[in-house]
Structures are given as C-alpha cells and as structure tokens.
Tab-separated table of N, CA and C in Angstrom:
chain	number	residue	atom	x	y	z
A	1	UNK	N	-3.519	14.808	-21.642
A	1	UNK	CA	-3.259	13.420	-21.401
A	1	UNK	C	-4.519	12.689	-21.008
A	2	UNK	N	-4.604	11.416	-20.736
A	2	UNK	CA	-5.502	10.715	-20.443
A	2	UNK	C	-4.987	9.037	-19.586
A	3	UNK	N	-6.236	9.152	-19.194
A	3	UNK	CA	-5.754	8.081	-17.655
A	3	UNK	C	-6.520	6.396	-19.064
A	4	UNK	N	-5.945	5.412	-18.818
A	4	UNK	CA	-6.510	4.430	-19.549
A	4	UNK	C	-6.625	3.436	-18.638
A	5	UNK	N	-8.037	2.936	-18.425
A	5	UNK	CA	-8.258	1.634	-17.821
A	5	UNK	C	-8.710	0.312	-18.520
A	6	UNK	N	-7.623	-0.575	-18.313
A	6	UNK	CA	-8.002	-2.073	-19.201
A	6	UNK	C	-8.566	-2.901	-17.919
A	7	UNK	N	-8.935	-4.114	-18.382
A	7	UNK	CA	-10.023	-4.807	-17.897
A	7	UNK	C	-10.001	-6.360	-18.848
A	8	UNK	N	-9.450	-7.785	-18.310
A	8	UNK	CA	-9.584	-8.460	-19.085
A	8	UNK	C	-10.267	-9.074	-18.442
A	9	UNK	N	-11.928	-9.438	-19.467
A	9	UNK	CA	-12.828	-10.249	-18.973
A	9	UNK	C	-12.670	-11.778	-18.927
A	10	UNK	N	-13.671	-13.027	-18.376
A	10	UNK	CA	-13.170	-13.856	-17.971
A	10	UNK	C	-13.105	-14.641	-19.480
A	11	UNK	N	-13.567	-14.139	-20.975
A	11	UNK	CA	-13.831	-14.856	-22.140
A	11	UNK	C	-12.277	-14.576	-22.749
A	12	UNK	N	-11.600	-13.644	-21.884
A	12	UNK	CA	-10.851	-13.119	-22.653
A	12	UNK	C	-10.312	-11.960	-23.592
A	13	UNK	N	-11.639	-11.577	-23.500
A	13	UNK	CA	-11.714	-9.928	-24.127
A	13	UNK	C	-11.369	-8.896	-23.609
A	14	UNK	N	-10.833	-8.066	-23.717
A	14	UNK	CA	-10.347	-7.082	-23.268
A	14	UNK	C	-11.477	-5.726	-23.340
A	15	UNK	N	-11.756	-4.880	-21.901
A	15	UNK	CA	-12.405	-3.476	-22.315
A	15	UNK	C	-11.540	-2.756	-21.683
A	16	UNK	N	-11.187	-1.530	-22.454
A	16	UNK	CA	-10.720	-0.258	-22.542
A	16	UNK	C	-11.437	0.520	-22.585
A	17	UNK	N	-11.179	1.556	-21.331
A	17	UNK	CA	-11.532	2.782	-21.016
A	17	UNK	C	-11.152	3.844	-20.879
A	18	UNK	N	-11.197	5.090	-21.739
A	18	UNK	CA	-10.139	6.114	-21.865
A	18	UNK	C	-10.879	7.153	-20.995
A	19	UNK	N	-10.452	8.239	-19.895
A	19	UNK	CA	-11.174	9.648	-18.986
A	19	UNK	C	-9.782	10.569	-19.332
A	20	UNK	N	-10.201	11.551	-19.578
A	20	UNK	CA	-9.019	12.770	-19.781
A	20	UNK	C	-8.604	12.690	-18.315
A	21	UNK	N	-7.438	13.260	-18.035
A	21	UNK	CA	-6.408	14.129	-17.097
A	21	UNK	C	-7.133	15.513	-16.917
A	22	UNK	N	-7.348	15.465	-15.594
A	22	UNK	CA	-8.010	17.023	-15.476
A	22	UNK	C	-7.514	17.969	-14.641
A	23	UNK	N	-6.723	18.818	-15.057
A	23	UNK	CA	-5.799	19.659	-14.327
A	23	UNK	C	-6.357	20.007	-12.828
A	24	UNK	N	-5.594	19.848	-11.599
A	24	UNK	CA	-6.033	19.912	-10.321
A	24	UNK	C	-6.668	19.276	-9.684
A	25	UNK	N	-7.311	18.038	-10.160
A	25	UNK	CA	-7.270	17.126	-9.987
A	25	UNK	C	-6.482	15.881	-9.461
A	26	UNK	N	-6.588	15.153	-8.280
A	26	UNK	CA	-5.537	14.305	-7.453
A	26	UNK	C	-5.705	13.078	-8.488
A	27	UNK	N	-4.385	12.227	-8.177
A	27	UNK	CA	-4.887	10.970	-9.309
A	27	UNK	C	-3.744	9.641	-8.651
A	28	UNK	N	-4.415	9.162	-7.496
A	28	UNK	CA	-3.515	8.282	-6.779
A	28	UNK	C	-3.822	6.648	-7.069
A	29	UNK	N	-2.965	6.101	-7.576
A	29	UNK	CA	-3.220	4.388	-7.092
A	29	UNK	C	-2.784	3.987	-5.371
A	30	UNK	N	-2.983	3.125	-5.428
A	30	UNK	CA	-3.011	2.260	-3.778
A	30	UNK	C	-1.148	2.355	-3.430
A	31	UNK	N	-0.305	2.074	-4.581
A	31	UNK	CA	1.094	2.604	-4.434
A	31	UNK	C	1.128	3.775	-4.320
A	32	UNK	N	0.824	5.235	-4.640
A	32	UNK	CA	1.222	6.055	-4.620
A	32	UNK	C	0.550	6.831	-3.328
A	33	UNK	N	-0.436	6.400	-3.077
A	33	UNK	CA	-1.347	6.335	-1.728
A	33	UNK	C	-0.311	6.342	-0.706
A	34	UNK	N	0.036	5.074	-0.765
A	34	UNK	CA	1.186	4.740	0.619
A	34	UNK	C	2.419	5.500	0.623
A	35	UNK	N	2.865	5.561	-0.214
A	35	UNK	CA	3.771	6.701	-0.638
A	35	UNK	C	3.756	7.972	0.275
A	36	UNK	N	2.789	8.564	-0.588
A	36	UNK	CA	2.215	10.156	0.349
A	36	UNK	C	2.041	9.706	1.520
A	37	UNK	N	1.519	8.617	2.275
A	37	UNK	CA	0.844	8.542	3.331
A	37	UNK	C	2.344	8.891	4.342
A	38	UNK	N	2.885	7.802	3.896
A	38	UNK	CA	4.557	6.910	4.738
A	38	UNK	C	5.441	8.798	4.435
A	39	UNK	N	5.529	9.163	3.535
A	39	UNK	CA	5.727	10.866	3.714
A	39	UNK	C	5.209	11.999	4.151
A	40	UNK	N	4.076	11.688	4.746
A	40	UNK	CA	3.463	12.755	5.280
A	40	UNK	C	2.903	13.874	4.928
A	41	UNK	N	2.588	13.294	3.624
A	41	UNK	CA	1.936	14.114	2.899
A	41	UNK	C	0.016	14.825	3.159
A	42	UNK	N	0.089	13.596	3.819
A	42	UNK	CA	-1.386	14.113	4.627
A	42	UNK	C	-1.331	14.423	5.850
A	43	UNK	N	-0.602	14.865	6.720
A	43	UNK	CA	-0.157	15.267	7.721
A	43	UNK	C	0.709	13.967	8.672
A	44	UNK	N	0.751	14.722	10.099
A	44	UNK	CA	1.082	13.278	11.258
A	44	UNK	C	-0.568	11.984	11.281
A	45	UNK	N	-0.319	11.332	11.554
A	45	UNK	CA	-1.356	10.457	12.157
A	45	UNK	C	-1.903	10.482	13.713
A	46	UNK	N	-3.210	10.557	13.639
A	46	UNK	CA	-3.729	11.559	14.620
A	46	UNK	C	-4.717	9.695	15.152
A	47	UNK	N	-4.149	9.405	16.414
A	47	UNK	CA	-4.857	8.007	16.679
A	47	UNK	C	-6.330	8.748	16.762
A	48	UNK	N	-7.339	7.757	16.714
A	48	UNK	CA	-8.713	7.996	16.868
A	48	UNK	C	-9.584	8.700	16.028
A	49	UNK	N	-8.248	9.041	14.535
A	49	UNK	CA	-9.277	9.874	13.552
A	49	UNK	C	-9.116	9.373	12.418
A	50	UNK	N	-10.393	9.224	11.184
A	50	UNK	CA	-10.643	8.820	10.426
A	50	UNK	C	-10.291	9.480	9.260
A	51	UNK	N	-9.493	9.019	8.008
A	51	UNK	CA	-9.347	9.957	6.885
A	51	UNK	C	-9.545	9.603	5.453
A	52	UNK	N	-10.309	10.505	4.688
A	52	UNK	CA	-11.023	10.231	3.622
A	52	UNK	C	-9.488	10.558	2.804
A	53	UNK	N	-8.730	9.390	1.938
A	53	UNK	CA	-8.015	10.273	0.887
A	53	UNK	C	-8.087	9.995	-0.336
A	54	UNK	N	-7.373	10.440	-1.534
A	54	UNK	CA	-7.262	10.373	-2.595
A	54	UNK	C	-7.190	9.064	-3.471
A	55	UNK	N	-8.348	8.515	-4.183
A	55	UNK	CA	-7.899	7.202	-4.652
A	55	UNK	C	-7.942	7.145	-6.246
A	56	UNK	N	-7.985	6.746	-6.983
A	56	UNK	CA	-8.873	7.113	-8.502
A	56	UNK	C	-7.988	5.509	-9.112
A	57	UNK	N	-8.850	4.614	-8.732
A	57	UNK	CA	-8.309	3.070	-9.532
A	57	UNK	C	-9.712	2.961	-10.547
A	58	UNK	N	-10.650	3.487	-10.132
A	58	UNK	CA	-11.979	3.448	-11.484
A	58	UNK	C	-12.913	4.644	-11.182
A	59	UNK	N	-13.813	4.795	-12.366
A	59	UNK	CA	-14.483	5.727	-12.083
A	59	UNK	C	-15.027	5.740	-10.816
A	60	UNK	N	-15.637	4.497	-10.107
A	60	UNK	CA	-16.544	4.304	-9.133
A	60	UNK	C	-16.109	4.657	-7.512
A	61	UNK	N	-14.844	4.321	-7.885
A	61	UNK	CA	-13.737	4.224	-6.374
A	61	UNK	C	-12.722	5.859	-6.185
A	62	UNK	N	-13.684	6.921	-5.832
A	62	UNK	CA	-12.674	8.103	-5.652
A	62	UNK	C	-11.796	8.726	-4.622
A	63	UNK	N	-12.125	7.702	-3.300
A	63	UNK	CA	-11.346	7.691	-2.055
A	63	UNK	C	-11.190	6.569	-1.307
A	64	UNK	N	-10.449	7.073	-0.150
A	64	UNK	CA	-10.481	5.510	0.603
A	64	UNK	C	-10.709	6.203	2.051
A	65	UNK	N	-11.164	5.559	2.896
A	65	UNK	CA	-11.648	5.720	4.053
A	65	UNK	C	-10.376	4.623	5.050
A	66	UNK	N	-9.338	5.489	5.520
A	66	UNK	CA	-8.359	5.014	6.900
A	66	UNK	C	-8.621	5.170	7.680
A	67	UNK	N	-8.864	4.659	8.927
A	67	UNK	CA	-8.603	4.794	10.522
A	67	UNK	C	-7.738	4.151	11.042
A	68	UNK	N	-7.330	5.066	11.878
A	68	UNK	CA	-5.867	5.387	12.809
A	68	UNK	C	-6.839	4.753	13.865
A	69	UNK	N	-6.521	3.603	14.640
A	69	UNK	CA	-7.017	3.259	15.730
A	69	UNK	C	-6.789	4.474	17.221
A	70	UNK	N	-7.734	4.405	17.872
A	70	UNK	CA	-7.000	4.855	19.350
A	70	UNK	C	-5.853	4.058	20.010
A	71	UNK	N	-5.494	4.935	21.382
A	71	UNK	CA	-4.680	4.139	22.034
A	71	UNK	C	-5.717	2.963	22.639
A	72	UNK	N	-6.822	3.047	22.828
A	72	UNK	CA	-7.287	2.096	24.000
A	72	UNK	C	-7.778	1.040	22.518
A	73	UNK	N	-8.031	1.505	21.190
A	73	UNK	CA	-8.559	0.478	20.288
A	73	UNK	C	-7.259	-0.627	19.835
A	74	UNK	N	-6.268	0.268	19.834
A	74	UNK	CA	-4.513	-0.264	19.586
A	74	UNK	C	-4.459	-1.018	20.185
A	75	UNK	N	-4.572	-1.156	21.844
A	75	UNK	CA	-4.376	-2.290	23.008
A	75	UNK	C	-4.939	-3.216	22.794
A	76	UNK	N	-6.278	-2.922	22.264
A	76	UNK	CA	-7.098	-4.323	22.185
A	76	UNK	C	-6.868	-4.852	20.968
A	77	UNK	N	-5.954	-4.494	20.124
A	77	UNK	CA	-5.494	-5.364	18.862
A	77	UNK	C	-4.455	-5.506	18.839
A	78	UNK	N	-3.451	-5.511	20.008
A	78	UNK	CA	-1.924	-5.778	20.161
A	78	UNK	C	-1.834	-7.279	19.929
A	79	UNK	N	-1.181	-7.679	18.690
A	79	UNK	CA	-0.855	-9.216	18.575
A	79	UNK	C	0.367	-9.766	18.885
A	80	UNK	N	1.513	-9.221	19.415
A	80	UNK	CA	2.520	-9.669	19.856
A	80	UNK	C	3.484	-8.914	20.377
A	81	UNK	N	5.080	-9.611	21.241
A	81	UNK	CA	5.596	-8.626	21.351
A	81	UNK	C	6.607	-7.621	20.822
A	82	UNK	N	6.272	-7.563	19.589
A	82	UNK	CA	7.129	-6.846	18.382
A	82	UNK	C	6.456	-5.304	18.180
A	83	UNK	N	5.275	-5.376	18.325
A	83	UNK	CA	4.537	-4.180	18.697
A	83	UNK	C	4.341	-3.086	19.977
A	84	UNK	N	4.452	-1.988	19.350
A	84	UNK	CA	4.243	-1.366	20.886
A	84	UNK	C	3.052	-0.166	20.522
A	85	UNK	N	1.796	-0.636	21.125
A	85	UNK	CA	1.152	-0.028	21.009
A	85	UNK	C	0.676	1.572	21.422
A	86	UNK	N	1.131	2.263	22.483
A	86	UNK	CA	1.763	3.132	22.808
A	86	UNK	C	2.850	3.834	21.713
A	87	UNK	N	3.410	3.398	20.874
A	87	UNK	CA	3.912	4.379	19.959
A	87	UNK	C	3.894	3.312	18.572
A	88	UNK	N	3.559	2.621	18.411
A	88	UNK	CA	3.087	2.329	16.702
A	88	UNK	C	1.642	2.308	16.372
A	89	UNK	N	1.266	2.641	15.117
A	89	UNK	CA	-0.128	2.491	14.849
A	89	UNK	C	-0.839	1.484	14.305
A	90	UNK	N	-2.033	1.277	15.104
A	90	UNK	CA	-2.900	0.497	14.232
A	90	UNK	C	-3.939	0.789	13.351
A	91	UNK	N	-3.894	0.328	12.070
A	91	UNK	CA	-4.638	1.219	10.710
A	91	UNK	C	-5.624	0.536	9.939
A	92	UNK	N	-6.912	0.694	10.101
A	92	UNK	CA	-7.485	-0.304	9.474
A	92	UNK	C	-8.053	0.418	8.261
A	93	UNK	N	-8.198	-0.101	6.262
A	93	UNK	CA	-8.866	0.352	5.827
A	93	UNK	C	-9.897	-0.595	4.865
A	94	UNK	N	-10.323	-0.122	3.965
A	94	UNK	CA	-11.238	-1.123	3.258
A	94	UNK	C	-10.369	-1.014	1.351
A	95	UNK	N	-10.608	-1.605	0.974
A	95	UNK	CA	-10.006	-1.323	-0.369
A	95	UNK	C	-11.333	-2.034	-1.624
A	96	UNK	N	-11.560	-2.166	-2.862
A	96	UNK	CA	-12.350	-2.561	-3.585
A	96	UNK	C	-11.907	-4.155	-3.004
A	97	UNK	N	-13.397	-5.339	-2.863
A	97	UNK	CA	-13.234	-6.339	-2.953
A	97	UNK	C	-12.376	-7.385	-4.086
A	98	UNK	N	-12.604	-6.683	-4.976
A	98	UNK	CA	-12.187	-7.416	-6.331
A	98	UNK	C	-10.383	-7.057	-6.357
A	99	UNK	N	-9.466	-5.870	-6.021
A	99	UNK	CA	-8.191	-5.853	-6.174
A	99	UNK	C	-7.525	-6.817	-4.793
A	100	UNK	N	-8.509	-7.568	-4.164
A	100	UNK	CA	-7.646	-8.372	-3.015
A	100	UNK	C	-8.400	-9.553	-3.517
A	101	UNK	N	-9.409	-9.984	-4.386
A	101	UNK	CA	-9.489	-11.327	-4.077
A	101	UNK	C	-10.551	-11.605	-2.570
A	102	UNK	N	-10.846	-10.583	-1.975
A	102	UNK	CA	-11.448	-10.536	-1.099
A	102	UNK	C	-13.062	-10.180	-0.280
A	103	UNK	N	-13.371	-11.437	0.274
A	103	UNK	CA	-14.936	-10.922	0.392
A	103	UNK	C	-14.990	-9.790	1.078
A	104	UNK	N	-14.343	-9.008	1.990
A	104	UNK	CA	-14.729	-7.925	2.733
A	104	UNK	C	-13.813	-6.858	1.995
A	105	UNK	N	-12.565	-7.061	1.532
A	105	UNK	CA	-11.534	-5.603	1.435
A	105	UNK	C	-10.888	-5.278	2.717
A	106	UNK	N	-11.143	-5.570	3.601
A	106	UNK	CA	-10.550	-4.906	5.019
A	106	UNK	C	-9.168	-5.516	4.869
A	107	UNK	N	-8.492	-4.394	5.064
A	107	UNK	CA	-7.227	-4.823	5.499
A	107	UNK	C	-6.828	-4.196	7.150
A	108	UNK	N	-6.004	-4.364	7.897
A	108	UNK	CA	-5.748	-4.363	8.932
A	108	UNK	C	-3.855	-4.128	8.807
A	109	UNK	N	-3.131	-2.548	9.533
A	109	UNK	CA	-1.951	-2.717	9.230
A	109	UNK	C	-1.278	-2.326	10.863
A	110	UNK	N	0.007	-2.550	11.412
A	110	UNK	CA	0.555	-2.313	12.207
A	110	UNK	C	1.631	-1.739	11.760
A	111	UNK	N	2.134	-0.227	12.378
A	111	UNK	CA	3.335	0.663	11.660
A	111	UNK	C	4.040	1.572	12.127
A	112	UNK	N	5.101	1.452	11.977
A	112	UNK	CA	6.080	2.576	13.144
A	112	UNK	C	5.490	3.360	12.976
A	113	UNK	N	5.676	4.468	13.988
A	113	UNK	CA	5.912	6.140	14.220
A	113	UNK	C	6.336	6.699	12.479
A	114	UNK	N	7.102	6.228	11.330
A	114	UNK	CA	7.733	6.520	10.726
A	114	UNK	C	6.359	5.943	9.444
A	115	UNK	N	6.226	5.428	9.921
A	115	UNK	CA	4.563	4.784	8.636
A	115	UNK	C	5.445	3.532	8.307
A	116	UNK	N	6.164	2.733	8.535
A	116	UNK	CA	7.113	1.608	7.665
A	116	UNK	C	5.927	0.206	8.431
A	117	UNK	N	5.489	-0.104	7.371
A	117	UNK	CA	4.715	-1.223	7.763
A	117	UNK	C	5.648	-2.261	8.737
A	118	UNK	N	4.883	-3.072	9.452
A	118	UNK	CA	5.716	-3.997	10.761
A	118	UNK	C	4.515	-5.811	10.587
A	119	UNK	N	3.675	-5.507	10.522
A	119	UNK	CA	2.386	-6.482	10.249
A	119	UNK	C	1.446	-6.083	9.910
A	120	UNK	N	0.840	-6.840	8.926
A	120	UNK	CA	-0.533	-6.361	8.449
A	120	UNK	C	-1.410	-7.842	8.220
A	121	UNK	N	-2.685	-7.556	7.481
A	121	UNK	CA	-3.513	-8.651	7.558
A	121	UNK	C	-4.577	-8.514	6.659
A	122	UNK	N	-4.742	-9.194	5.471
A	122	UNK	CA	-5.886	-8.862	4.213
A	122	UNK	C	-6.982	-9.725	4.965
A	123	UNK	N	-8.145	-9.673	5.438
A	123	UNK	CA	-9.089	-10.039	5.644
A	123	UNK	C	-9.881	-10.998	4.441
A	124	UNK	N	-10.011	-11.937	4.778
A	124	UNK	CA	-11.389	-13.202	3.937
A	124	UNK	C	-11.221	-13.300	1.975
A	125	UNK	N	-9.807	-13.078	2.243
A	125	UNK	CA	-9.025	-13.886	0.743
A	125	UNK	C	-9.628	-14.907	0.537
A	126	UNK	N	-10.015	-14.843	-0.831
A	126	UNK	CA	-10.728	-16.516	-1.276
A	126	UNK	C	-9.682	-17.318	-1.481
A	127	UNK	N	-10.466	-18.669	-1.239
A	127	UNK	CA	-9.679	-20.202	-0.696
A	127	UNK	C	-8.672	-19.813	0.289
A	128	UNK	N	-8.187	-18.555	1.029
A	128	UNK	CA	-7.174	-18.821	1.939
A	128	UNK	C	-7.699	-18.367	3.257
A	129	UNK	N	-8.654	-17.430	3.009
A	129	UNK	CA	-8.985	-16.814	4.467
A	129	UNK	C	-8.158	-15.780	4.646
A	130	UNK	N	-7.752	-15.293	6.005
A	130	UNK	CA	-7.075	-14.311	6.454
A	130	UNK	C	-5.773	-14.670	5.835
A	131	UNK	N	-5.310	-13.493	4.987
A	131	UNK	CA	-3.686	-13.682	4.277
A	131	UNK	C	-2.784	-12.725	5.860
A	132	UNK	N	-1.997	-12.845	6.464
A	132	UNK	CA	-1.001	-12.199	7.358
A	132	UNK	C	0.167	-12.180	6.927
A	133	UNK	N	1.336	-10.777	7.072
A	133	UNK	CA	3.007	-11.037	7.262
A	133	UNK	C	3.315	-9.873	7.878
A	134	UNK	N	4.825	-10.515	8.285
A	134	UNK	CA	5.141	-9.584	9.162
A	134	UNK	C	6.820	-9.455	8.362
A	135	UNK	N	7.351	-8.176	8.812
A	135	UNK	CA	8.396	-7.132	8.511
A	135	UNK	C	9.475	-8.223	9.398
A	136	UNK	N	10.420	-8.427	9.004
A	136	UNK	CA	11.559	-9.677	9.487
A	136	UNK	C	12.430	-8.816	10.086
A	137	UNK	N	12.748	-8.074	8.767
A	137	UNK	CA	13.972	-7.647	8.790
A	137	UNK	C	13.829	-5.948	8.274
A	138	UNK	N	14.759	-5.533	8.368
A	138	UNK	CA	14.812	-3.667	7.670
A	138	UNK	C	15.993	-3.030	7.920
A	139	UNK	N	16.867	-3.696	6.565
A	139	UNK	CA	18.414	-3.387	6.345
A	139	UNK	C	18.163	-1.580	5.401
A	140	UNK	N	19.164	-0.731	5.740
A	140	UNK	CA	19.413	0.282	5.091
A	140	UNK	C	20.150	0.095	4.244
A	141	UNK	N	20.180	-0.185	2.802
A	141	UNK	CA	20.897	-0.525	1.563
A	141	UNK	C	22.144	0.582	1.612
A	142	UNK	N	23.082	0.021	1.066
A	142	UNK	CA	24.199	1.616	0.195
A	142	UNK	C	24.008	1.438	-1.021
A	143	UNK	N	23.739	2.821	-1.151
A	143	UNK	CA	22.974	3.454	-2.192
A	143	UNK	C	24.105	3.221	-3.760
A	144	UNK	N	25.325	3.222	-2.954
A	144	UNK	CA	26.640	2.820	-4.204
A	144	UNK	C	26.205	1.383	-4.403
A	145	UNK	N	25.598	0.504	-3.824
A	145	UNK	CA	25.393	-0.926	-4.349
A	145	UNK	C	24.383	-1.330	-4.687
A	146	UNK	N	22.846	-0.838	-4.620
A	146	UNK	CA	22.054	-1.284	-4.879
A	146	UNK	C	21.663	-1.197	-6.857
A	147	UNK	N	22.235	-0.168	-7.420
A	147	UNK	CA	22.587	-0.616	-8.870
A	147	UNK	C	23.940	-0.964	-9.635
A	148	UNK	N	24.553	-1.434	-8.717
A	148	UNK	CA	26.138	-1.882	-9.302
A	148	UNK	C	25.963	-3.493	-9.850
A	149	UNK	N	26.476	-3.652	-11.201
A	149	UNK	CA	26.428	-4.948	-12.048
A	149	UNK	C	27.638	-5.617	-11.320
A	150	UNK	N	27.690	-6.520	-11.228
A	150	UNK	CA	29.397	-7.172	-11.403
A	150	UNK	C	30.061	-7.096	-12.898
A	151	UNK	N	31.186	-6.863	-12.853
A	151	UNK	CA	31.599	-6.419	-14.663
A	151	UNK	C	31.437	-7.944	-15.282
A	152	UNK	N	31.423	-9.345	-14.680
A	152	UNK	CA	31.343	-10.274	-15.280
A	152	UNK	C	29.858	-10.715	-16.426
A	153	UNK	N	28.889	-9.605	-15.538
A	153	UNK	CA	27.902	-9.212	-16.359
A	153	UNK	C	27.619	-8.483	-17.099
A	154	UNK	N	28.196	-7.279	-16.674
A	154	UNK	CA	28.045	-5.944	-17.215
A	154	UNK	C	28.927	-6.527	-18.590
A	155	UNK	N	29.515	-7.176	-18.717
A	155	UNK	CA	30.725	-7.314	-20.609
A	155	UNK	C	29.638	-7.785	-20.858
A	156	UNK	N	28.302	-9.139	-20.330
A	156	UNK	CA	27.790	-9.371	-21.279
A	156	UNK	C	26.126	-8.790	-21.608
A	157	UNK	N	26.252	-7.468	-20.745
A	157	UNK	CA	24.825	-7.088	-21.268
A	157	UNK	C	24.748	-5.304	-22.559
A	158	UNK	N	24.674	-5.521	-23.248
A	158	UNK	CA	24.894	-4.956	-24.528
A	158	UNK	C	23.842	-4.039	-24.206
A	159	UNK	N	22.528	-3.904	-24.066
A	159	UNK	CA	21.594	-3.209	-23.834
A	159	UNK	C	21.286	-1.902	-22.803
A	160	UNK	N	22.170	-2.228	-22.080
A	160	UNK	CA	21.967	-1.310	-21.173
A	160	UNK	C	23.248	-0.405	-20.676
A	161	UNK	N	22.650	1.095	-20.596
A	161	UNK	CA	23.577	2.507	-20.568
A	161	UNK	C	24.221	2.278	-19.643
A	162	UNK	N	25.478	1.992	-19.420
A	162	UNK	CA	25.370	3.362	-17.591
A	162	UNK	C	26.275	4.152	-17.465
C-alpha cells in the first residue's frame, strides 16, 4: 500500500505525493493521535513529563512533542472554576504552523483524568488571535438511537442498507 499526500497550491494546482506503507512502521494523523492518547495507548499521564509520539502528516513532521504540565505548573494555569487542577490535566503541545492557521502551533488543552477534553486554546490564529472553547455539555448517547432513521425517512431513502 501507499500513504498519498495532496497539496492544493495557491494557483490552484494540485501536488501529489506518493511514500510506500512500511511494515512496522507507526502511521498516525492528529485524529488518530488523540484517539490512542484518550485510550491509553501510551500509557497513564505522568504530570511533569514530556512525550515524544507518533505523528506522520508529511515527510518532515514525524512526531509531536506533549507536555503533561506539573501540579504546581497546572495551578498556575487554572482558568476557572470548572477545572480542578489537582486531578485534571494540563497539556500543552505544538502542532505544524500551517494545519492551524497559526503563527506559533501551540495549542494549550485542559482534560479529565479520563483524557475527554474540558477547554483548550489554539494559540495566535491569523486575523483572530487566541481561538478558545470549552466542553458544555457530555451526554452518554444510546447506542439503539444514535443510527435509527425515522421510517418517514427511511421510505424515502433508496440508497442506503440497513
């Protein structure tokens, strides 16, 4: 197999870039990143330590560099009282400037014990500055409803199995 990277320049042209699949080899985007992370796939989160992981969005970019704040670095970035610094983490990492729109890349995240983001913060977004949001709400779906049609639709969609 092979990994394909497109690229549309600002004329309009398109470049394509084809790199084989190389067996044993890790091969994470920034979604699948968080993924493993929020599963624990790289272990617990250890405040005060720094971790190199798996990235591959271009040839150039092959990890990402996270830090898990301390407790005493956590305190001094407690922004409200929805946070508890004492048991949620504060996570700061850098990402390529160019996939945020951003002069620095820093992002800045606040996150349960469980990794479920709560607030975060993209750092020096062009024309906006600091982009911020915060987690409102966090309903547990039933799993019987989250793909159920109403039949008033379901008669009229022809295309699709279930």
């Amino acid at each position: 197999g092979q990994i394909i990277f497109s690229k549309t320049r600002s004329d309009g042209s398109v470049k394509v870039q084809r790199a084989p699949i190389l067996a044993g080899k890790i091969y994470e985007d920034y979604l699948t990143l968080c993924y493993n992370l929020r599963h624990g796939n790289y272990g617990i989160p250890e405040r005060g330590k720094d971790y190199q992981l798996p990235l591959y969005i271009s040839r150039k970019k092959k990890s990402i560099k996270l830090h898990v704040a301390s407790a005493t670095e956590a305190q001094k970035q407690h922004p409200g009282k929805s946070i508890r610094p004492d048991k949620d983490y504060f996570i700061k990492f850098q990402v390529d400037r160019k996939d945020l729109s951003s002069g620095s890349g820093e992002v800045e995240l606040w996150v349960t014990p469980e990794i479920l983001p709560i607030t975060g913060t993209i750092k020096d977004v062009v024309f906006f500055g600091d982009l911020w949001g915060d987690l409102i709400e966090r309903r547990i779906l039933d799993p019987n409803r989250i793909f159920s049609i109403p039949d008033n639709i379901k008669n009229r969609i022809s295309y699709i199995s279930l």
